[in-house]
Coordinates of C-alpha atoms (C1' of nucleotides) in Angstrom, one line a residue:
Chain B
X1 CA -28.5 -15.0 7.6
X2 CA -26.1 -12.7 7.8
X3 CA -22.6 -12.6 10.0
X4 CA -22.0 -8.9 10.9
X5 CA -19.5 -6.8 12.9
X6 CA -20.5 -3.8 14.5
X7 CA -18.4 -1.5 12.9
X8 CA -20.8 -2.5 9.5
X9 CA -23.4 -2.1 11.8
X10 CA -22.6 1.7 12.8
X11 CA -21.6 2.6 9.7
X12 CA -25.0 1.2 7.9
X13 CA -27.5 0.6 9.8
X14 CA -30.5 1.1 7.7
X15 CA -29.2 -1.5 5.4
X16 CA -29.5 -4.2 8.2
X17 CA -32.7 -2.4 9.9
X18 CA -35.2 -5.6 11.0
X19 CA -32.6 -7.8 9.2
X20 CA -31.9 -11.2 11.4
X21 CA -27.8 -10.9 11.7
X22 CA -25.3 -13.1 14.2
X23 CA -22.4 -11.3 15.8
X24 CA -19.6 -12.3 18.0
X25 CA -18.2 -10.5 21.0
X26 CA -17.1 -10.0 24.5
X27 CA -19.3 -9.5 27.2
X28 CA -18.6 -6.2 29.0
X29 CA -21.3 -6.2 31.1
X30 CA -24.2 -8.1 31.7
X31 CA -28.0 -6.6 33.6
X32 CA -30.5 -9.4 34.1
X33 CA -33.9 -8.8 35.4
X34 CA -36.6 -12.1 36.1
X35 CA -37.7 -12.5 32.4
X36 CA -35.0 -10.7 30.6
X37 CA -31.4 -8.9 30.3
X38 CA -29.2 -6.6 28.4
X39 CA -25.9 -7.6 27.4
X40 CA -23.2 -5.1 26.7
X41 CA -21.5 -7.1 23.3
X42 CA -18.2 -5.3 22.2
X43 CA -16.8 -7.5 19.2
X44 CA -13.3 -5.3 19.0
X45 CA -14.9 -3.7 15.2
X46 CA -16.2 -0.8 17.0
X47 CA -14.9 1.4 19.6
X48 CA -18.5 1.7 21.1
X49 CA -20.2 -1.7 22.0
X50 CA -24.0 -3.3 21.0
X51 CA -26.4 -3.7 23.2
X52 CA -28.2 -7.6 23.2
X53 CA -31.9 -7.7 24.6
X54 CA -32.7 -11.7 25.5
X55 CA -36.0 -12.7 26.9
X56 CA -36.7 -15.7 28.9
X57 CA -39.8 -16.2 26.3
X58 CA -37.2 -16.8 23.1
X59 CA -34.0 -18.3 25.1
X60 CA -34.0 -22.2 26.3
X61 CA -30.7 -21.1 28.1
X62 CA -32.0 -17.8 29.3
X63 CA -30.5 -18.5 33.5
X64 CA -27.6 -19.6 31.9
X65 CA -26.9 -16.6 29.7
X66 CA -28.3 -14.5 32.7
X67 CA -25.6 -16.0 34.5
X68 CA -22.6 -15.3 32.4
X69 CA -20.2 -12.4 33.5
X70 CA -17.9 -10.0 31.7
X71 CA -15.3 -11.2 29.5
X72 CA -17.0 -14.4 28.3
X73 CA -17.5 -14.6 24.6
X74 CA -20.9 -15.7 22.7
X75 CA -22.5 -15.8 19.3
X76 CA -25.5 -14.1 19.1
X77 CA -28.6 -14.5 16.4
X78 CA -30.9 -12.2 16.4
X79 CA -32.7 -9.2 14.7
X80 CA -31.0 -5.6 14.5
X81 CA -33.6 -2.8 15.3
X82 CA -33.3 1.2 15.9
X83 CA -33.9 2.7 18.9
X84 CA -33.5 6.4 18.1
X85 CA -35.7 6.6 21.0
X86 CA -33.4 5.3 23.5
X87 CA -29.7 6.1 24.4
X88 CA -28.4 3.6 22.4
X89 CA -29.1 4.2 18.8
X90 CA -29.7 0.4 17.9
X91 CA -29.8 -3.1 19.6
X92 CA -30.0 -6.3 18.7
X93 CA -33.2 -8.8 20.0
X94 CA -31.8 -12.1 20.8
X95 CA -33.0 -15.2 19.2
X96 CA -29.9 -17.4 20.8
X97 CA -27.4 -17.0 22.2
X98 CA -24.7 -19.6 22.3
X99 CA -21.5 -19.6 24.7
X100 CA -18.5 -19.3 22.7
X101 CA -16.0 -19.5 26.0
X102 CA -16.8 -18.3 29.6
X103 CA -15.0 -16.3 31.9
X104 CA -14.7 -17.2 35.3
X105 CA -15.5 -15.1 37.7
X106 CA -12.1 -14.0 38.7
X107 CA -12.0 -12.2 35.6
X108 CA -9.9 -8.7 37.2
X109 CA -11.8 -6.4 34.5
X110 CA -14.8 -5.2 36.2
X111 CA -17.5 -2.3 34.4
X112 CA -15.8 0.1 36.4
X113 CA -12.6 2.5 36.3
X114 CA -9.5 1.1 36.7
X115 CA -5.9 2.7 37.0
X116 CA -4.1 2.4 34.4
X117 CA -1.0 1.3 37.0
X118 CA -3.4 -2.0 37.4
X119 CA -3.8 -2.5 34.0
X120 CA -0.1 -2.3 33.0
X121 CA 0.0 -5.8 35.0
X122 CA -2.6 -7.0 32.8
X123 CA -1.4 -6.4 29.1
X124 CA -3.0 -8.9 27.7
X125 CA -6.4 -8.6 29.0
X126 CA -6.6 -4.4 28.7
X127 CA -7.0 -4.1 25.2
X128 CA -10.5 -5.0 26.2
X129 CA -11.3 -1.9 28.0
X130 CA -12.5 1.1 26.8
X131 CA -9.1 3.6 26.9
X132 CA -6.9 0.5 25.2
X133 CA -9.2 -0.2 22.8
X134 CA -9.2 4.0 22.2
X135 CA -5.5 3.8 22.3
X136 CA -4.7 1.1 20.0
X137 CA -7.0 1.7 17.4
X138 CA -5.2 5.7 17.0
X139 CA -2.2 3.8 17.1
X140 CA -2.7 1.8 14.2
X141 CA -4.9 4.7 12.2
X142 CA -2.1 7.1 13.1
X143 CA 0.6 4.5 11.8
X144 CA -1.5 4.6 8.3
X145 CA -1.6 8.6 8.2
X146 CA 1.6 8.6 8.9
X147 CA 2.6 6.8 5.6
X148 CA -0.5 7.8 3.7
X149 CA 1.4 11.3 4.2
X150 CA 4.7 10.7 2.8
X151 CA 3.7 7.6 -0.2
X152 CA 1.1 10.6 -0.8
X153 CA 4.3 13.0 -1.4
X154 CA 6.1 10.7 -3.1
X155 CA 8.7 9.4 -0.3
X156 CA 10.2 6.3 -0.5
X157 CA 10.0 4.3 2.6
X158 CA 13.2 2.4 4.1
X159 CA 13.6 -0.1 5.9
X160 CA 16.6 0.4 7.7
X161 CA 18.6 -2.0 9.6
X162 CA 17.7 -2.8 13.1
X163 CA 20.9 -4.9 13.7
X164 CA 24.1 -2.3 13.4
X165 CA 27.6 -1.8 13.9
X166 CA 26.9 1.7 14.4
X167 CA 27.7 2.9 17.7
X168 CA 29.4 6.1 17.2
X169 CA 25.7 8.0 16.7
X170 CA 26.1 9.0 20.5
X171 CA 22.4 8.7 20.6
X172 CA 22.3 6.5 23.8
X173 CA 23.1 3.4 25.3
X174 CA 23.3 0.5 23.3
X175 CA 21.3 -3.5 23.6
X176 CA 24.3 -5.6 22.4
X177 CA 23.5 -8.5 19.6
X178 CA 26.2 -10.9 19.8
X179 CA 25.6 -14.7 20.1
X180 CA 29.5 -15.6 21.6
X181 CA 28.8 -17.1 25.0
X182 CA 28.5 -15.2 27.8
X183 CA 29.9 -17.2 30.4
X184 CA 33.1 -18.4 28.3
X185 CA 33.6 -15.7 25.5
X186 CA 36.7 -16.2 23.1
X187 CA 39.6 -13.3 24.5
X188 CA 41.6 -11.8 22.2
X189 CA 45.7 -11.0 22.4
X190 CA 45.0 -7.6 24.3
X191 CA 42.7 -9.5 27.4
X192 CA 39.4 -8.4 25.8
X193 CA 36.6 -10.1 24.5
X194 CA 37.4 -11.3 20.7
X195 CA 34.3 -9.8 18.7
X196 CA 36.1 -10.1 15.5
X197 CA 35.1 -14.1 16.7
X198 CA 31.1 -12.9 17.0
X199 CA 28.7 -13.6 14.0
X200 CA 28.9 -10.5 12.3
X201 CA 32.8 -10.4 12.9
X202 CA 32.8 -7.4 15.0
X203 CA 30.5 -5.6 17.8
X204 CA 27.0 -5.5 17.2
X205 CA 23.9 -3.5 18.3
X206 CA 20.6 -2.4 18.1
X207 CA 19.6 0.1 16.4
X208 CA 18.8 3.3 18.2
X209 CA 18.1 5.6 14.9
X210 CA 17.6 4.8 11.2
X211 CA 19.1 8.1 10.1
X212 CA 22.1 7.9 8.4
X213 CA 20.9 4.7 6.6
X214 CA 18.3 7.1 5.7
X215 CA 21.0 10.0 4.2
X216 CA 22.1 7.4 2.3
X217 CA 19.1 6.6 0.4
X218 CA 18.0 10.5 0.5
X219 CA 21.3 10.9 -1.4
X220 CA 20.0 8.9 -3.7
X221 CA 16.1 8.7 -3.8
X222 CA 15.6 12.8 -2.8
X223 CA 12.7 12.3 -0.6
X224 CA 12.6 9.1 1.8
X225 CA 11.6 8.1 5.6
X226 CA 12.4 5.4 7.8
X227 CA 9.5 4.5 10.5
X228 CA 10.5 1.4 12.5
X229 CA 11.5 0.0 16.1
X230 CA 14.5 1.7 18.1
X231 CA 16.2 0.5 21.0
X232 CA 17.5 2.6 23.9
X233 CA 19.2 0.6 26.7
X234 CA 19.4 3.9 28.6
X235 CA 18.3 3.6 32.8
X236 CA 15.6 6.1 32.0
X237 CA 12.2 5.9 34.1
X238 CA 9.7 8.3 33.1
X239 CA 6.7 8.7 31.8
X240 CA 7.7 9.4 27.9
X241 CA 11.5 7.0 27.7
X242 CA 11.1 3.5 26.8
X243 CA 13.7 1.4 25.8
X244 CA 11.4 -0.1 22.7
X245 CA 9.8 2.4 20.8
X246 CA 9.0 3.7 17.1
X247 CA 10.0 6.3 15.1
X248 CA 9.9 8.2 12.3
X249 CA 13.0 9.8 9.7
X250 CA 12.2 11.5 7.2
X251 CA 15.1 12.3 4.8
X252 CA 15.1 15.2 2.1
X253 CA 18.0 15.9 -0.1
X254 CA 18.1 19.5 -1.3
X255 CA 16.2 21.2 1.6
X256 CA 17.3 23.1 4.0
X257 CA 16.3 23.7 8.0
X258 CA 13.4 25.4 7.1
X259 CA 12.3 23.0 4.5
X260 CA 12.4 20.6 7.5
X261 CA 10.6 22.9 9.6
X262 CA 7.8 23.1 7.2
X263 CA 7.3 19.3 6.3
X264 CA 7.5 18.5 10.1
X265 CA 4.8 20.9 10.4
X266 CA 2.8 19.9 7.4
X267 CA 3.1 16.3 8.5
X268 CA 2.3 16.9 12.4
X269 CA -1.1 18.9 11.1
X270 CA -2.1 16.0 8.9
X271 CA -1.5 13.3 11.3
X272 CA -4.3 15.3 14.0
X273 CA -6.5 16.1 11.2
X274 CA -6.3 12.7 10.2
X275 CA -7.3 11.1 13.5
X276 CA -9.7 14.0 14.1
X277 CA -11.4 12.8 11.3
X278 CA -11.4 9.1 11.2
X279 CA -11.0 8.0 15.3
X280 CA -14.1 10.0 15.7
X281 CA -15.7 7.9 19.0
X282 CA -12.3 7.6 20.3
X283 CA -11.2 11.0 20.1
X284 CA -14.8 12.2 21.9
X285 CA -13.9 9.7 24.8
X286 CA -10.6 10.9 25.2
X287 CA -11.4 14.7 25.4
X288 CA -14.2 13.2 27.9
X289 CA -12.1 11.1 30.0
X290 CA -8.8 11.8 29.4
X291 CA -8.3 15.1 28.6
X292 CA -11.0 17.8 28.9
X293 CA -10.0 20.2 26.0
X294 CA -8.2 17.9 24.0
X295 CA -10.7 18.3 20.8
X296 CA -10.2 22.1 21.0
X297 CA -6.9 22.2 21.5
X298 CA -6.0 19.8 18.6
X299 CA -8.6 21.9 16.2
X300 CA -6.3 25.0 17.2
X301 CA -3.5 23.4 16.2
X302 CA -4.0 22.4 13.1
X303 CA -5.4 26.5 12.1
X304 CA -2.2 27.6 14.0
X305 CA 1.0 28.7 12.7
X306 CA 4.0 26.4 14.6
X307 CA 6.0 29.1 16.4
X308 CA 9.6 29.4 15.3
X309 CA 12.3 30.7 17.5
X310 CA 16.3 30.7 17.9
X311 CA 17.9 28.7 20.9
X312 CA 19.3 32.5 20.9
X313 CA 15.9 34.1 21.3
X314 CA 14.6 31.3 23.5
X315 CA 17.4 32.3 25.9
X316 CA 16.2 35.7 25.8
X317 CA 12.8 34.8 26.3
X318 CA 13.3 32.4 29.8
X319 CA 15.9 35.6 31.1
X320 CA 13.0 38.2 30.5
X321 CA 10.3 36.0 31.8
X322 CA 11.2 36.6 35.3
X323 CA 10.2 32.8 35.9
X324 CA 12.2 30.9 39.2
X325 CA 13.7 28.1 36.8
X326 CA 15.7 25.5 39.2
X327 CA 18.2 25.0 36.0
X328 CA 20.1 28.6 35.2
X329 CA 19.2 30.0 32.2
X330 CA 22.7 30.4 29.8
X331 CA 23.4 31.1 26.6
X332 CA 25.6 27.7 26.0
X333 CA 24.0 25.5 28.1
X334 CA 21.3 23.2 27.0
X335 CA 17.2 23.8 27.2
X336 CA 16.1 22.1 30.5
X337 CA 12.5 20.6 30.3
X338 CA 11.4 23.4 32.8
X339 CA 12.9 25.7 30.0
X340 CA 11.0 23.6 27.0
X341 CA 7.7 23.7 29.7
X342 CA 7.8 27.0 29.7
X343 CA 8.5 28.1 26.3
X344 CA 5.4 26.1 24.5
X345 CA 3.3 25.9 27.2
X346 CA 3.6 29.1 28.8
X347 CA 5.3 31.7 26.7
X348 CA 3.4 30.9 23.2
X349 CA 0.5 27.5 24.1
X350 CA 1.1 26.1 21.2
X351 CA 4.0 23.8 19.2
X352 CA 7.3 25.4 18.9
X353 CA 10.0 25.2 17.0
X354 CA 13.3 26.0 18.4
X355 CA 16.6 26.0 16.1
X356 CA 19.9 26.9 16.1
X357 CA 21.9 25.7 19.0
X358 CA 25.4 26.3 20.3
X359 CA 27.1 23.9 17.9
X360 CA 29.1 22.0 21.2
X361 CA 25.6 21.2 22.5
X362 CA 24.4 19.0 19.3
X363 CA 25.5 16.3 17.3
X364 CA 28.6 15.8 15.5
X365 CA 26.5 15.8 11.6
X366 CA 24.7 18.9 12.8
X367 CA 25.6 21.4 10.0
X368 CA 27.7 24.0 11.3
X369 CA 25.9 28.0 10.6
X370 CA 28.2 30.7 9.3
X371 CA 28.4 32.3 12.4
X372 CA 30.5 29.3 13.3
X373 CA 28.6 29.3 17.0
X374 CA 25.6 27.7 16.4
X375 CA 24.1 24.7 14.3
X376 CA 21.1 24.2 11.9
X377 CA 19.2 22.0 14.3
X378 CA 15.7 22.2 15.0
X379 CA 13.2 21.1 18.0
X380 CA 9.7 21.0 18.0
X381 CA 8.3 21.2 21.5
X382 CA 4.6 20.2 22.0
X383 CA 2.6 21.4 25.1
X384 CA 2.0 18.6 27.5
X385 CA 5.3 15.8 26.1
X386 CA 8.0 17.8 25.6
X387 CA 10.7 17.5 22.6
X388 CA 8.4 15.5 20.5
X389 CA 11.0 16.1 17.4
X390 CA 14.8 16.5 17.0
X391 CA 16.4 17.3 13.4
X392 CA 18.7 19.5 11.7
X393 CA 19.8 20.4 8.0
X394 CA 23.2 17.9 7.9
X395 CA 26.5 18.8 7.5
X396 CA 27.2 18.4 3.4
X397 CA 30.6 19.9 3.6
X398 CA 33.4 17.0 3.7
X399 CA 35.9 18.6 5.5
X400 CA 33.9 20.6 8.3
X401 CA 32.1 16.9 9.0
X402 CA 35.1 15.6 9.3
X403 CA 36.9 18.5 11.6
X404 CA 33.6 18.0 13.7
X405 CA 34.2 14.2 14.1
X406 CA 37.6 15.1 14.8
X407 CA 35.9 17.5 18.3
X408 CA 33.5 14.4 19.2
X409 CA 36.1 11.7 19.3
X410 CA 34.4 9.9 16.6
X411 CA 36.4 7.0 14.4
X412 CA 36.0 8.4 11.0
X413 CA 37.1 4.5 9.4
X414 CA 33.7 2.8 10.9
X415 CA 31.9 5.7 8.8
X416 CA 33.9 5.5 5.7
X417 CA 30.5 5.1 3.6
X418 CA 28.7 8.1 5.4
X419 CA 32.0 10.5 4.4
X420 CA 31.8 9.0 1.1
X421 CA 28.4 10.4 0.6
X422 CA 30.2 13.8 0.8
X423 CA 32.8 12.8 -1.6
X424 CA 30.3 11.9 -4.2
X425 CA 27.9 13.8 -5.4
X426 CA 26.9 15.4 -1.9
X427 CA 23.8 17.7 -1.7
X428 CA 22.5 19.7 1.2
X429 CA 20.3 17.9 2.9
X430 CA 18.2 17.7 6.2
X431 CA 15.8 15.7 8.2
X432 CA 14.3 14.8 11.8
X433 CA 13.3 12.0 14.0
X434 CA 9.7 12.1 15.2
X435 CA 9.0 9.9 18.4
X436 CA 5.6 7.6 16.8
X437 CA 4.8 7.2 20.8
X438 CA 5.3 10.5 22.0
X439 CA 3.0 11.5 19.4
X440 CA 0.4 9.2 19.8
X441 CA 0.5 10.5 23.4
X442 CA 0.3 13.9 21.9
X443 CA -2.8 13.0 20.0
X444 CA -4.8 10.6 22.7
X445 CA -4.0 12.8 25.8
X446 CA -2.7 9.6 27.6
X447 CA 0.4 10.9 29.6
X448 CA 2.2 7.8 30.0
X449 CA 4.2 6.2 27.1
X450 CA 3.6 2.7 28.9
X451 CA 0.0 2.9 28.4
X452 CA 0.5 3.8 24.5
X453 CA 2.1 0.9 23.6
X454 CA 0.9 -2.6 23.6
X455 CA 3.6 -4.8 25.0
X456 CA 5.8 -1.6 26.8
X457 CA 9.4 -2.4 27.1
X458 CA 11.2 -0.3 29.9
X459 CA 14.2 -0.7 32.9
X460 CA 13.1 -4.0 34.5
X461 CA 10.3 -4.5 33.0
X462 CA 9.7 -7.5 29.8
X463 CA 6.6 -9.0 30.9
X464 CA 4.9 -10.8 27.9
Chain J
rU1 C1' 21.0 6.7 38.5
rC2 C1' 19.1 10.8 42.0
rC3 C1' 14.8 13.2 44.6
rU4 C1' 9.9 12.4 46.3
rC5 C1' 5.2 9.9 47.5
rA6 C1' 2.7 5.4 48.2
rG7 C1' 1.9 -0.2 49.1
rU8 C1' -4.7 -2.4 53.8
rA9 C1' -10.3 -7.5 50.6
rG10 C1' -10.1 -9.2 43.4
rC11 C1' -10.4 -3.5 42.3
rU12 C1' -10.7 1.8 44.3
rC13 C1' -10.1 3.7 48.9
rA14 C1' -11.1 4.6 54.8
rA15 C1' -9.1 3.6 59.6
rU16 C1' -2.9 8.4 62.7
rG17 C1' -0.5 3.9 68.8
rG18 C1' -5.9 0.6 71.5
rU19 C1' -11.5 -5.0 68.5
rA20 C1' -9.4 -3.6 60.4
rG21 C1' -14.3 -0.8 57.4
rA22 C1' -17.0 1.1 52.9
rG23 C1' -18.2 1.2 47.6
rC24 C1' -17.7 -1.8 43.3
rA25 C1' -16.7 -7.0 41.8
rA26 C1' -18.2 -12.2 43.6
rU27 C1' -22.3 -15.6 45.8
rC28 C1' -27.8 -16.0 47.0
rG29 C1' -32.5 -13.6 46.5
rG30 C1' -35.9 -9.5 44.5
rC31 C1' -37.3 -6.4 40.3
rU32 C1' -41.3 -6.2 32.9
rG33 C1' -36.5 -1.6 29.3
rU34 C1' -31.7 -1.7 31.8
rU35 C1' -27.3 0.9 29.9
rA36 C1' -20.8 2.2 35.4
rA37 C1' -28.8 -0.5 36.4
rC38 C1' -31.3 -0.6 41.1
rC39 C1' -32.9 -3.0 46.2
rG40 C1' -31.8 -6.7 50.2
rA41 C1' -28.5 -10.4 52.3
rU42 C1' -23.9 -13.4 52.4
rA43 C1' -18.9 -14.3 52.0
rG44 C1' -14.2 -12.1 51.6
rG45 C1' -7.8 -9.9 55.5
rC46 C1' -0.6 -12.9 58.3
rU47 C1' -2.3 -4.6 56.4
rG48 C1' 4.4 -5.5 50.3
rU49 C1' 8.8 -8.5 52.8
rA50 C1' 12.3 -8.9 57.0
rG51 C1' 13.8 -6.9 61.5
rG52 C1' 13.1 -3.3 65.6
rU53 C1' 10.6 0.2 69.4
rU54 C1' 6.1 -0.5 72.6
rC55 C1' 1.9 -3.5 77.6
rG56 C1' -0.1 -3.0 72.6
rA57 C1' 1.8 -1.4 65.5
rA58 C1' -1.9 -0.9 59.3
rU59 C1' -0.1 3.5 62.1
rC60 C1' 6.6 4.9 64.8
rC61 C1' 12.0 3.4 63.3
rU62 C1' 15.6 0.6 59.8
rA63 C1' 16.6 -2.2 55.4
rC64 C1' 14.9 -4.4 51.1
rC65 C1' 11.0 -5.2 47.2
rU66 C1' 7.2 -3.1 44.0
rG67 C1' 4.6 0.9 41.9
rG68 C1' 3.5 6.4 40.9
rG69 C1' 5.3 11.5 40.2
rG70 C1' 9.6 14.6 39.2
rA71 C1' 14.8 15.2 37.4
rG72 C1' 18.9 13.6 34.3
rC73 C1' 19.5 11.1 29.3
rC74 C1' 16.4 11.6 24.8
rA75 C1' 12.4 10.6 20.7

RNA sequence: UCCUCAGUAGCUCAAUGGUAGAGCAAUCGGCUGUUAACCGAUAGGCUGUAGGUUCGAAUCCUACCUGGGGAGCCA
């Protein structure tokens, strides 16, 4: 007898046609009638579950099996037949069926809809619905295509540090790491806290980008990526900030802004295509459920050309477009995401990429253009999320980087290593930061970044 | 952090100043192919918390708590 899982099961079932086969699952939902029942069996293989016929005829336990709700988990025996006849295309006739480990009936998941506001409160029991399972199972394909992609172009993947004295990025609020004692920390001459007395000898934090880690080894590998946790202690509460969250760097030495440009859009396209292709149950219940349009609109992107613009000719754009913005539109001042909205949703519905910005408005290893106004920055805005990705072509030139950490207040000693990389044997280079959630969001339809990531980390909220 | 909306049965929602209700879930019963099964019955409530107004508050007022949406910050 053989043990199967329903994913073998889908994939070939004329193999195990009339075959006797046990499975394991969860009970989703359960229909008894006086001498039989069919049980919903989802065994977490498949996004789709299998459906268990028992009769009272071939079970000694048939009222108890009749009896059992959803959530409870059994072993079943039995033999796999076809049913192209019938909606399901295969089921499996019981022989027994033996309780693995109830579920009372308190059990809050029910065979109906929830919101996904309930099922945040219930992290640990949603991956058993439909839209988590959906979720999760992109998530973890999409993590694959994302390094299939880049090991497939010959990138070397970094691990960068997640513990950093780094905190002159200006990328965002910082989570401390120290271990000195919070209630009696060790003061130093001036009246402050003594870090030089804290484990690493100085101040510590978590990481909230990989990037520069990752110039370094692009400066020395050519083509690498970082993809790994970031931590953001920033008070944001919205639908797309979390203060845990994943993300992607890719690093390329010798390339310029539109070198980025094109292997962001390259590596965007065969993320979709990938899912499109391998999540296909999950993507069909999304564009059913989630997102009417979804399929389409995905298949269009990966045909279309990305739209490329300058912040200049973005400007240009809002001003012409006659559109009440509550945020004035001004060369200067930065995109507001009524501005971004309207630009890739609007103007062009499709992903855009916007570059060039007034230098003042971007970071300080921006590389500055000749027109000395602007930088080589790029964003790609999706419709739907927003900025999706942030990069730029960095600034190789020693003594421009330095006259720019000079304007941003920046301590050029802490970064010693990073001007070094100037000093010897610099190369243009460039890169971006891809948000793994926003994109996963991008990809499922699911609007909320709490309900794309398993355990979701945001202001006030650690549960599990 | 700011603006805004909402907290009523396990879940999703009604009840707009005058006796708190439905569908689903649960429990019991019926049904020989169901598939968000169906049909009948039963049970289920200090209306987020604390004050206040009123003869009377789920409903009006104040504060707080929790959640949603939007904004800022960004990915």
């Amino acid at each position: 007898m053989e043990k199967a899982m329903v994913r073998q099961l889908v994939q070939d079932n004329d193999r195990y046609n009339e075959k006797q086969i046990v499975v394991n699952g969860w009970i989703r939902s359960n229909r008894d009638q006086k001498s039989f029942g069919f049980i919903s069996l989802n065994d977490g293989t498949h996004f789709d579950s299998i459906q268990v016929v028992y009769e009272k005829e071939f079970l000694s336990n048939f009222d108890e099996v009749a009896s059992l709700g959803a959530g409870a988990a059994v072993t079943v025996r039995g033999i796999f037949v076809q049913t192209p006849q019938a909606r399901q295309p295969f089921e499996i006739k019981a022989a027994e069926i033996i309780l693995e480990g109830d579920s009372p009936k308190d059990y809050p998941i029910q065979p109906k809809r929830h919101t996904r506001e309930f099922l945040r409160e219930l992290a640990h029991l949603r991956p058993r619905t439909n839209l988590f399972s959906a979720v999760f199972r992109v998530r973890s394909l999409l993590t694959f295509a994302i390094h299939k992609f880049f090991q497939e172009r010959g990138f070397i993947y970094l691990h960068s540090p997640i513990i950093t004295a780094n905190d002159a990025e200006g990328a965002g609020e910082l989570f401390r790491v120290t271990t000195l004692d919070p209630k009696n920390p060790p003061i130093a001459e001036d009246g402050q806290v003594d870090y030089s007395a804290d484990f690493f000898g100085k101040k510590t934090n978590l990481t909230v980008s990989g990037q520069l880690e990752a110039e370094v080894f692009a400066l020395a590998f050519r083509n690498v990526y970082t993809f790994g946790p970031t931590f953001r202690a920033e008070n944001s509460n919205t639908a797309r900030h979390a203060a845990e969250f994943w993300m992607i760097e890719p690093e390329v030495a010798f390339a310029d802004l539109q070198d980025n440009m094109r292997l962001a859009e390259e590596m965007m396209k065969f993320m979709i295509s990938y899912i499109l292709e391998n999540a296909a149950e999950e993507m069909e219940f999304f564009n059913k459920f989630v997102d009417k349009g979804l399929k389409e609109r995905l298949q269009n992107i990966v045909n279309a050309e990305f739209e490329r613009i300058t912040y200049t000719r973005a400007i240009e754009i809002l001003k012409e477009s006659k559109q009440k913005f509550e945020y004035p539109v001004e060369w200067g001042k930065d995109l507001q995401t009524e501005h971004e909205r309207y630009l890739t949703e609007k103007a062009f519905n499709k992903p855009v990429f916007v570059t060039d910005y007034p230098k003042e408005i971007k970071a300080f290893y921006m590389r500055v253009n000749d027109d000395k106004k602007t930088a080589a920055a790029m964003d790609l805005l999706v419709p739907g999320v927003g900025e999706i990705i942030g990069g730029s072509q960095r600034e190789e030139r020693a003594e421009v980087l330095e006259k720019r950490m000079e304007e941003f207040n920046i301590e050029k000693e802490a970064l010693w290593w990073y001007l070094d990389l100037r000093k010897y044997g610099g190369a243009k280079h460039a890169g971006f930061g891809l948000g793994f959630e926003r994109a996963v969001m991008y990809i499922t339809g699911v609007n909320n970044i709490r309900d794309v990531i398993p355990f979701p980390r945001t202001v006030n909220t650690c549960e599990f």
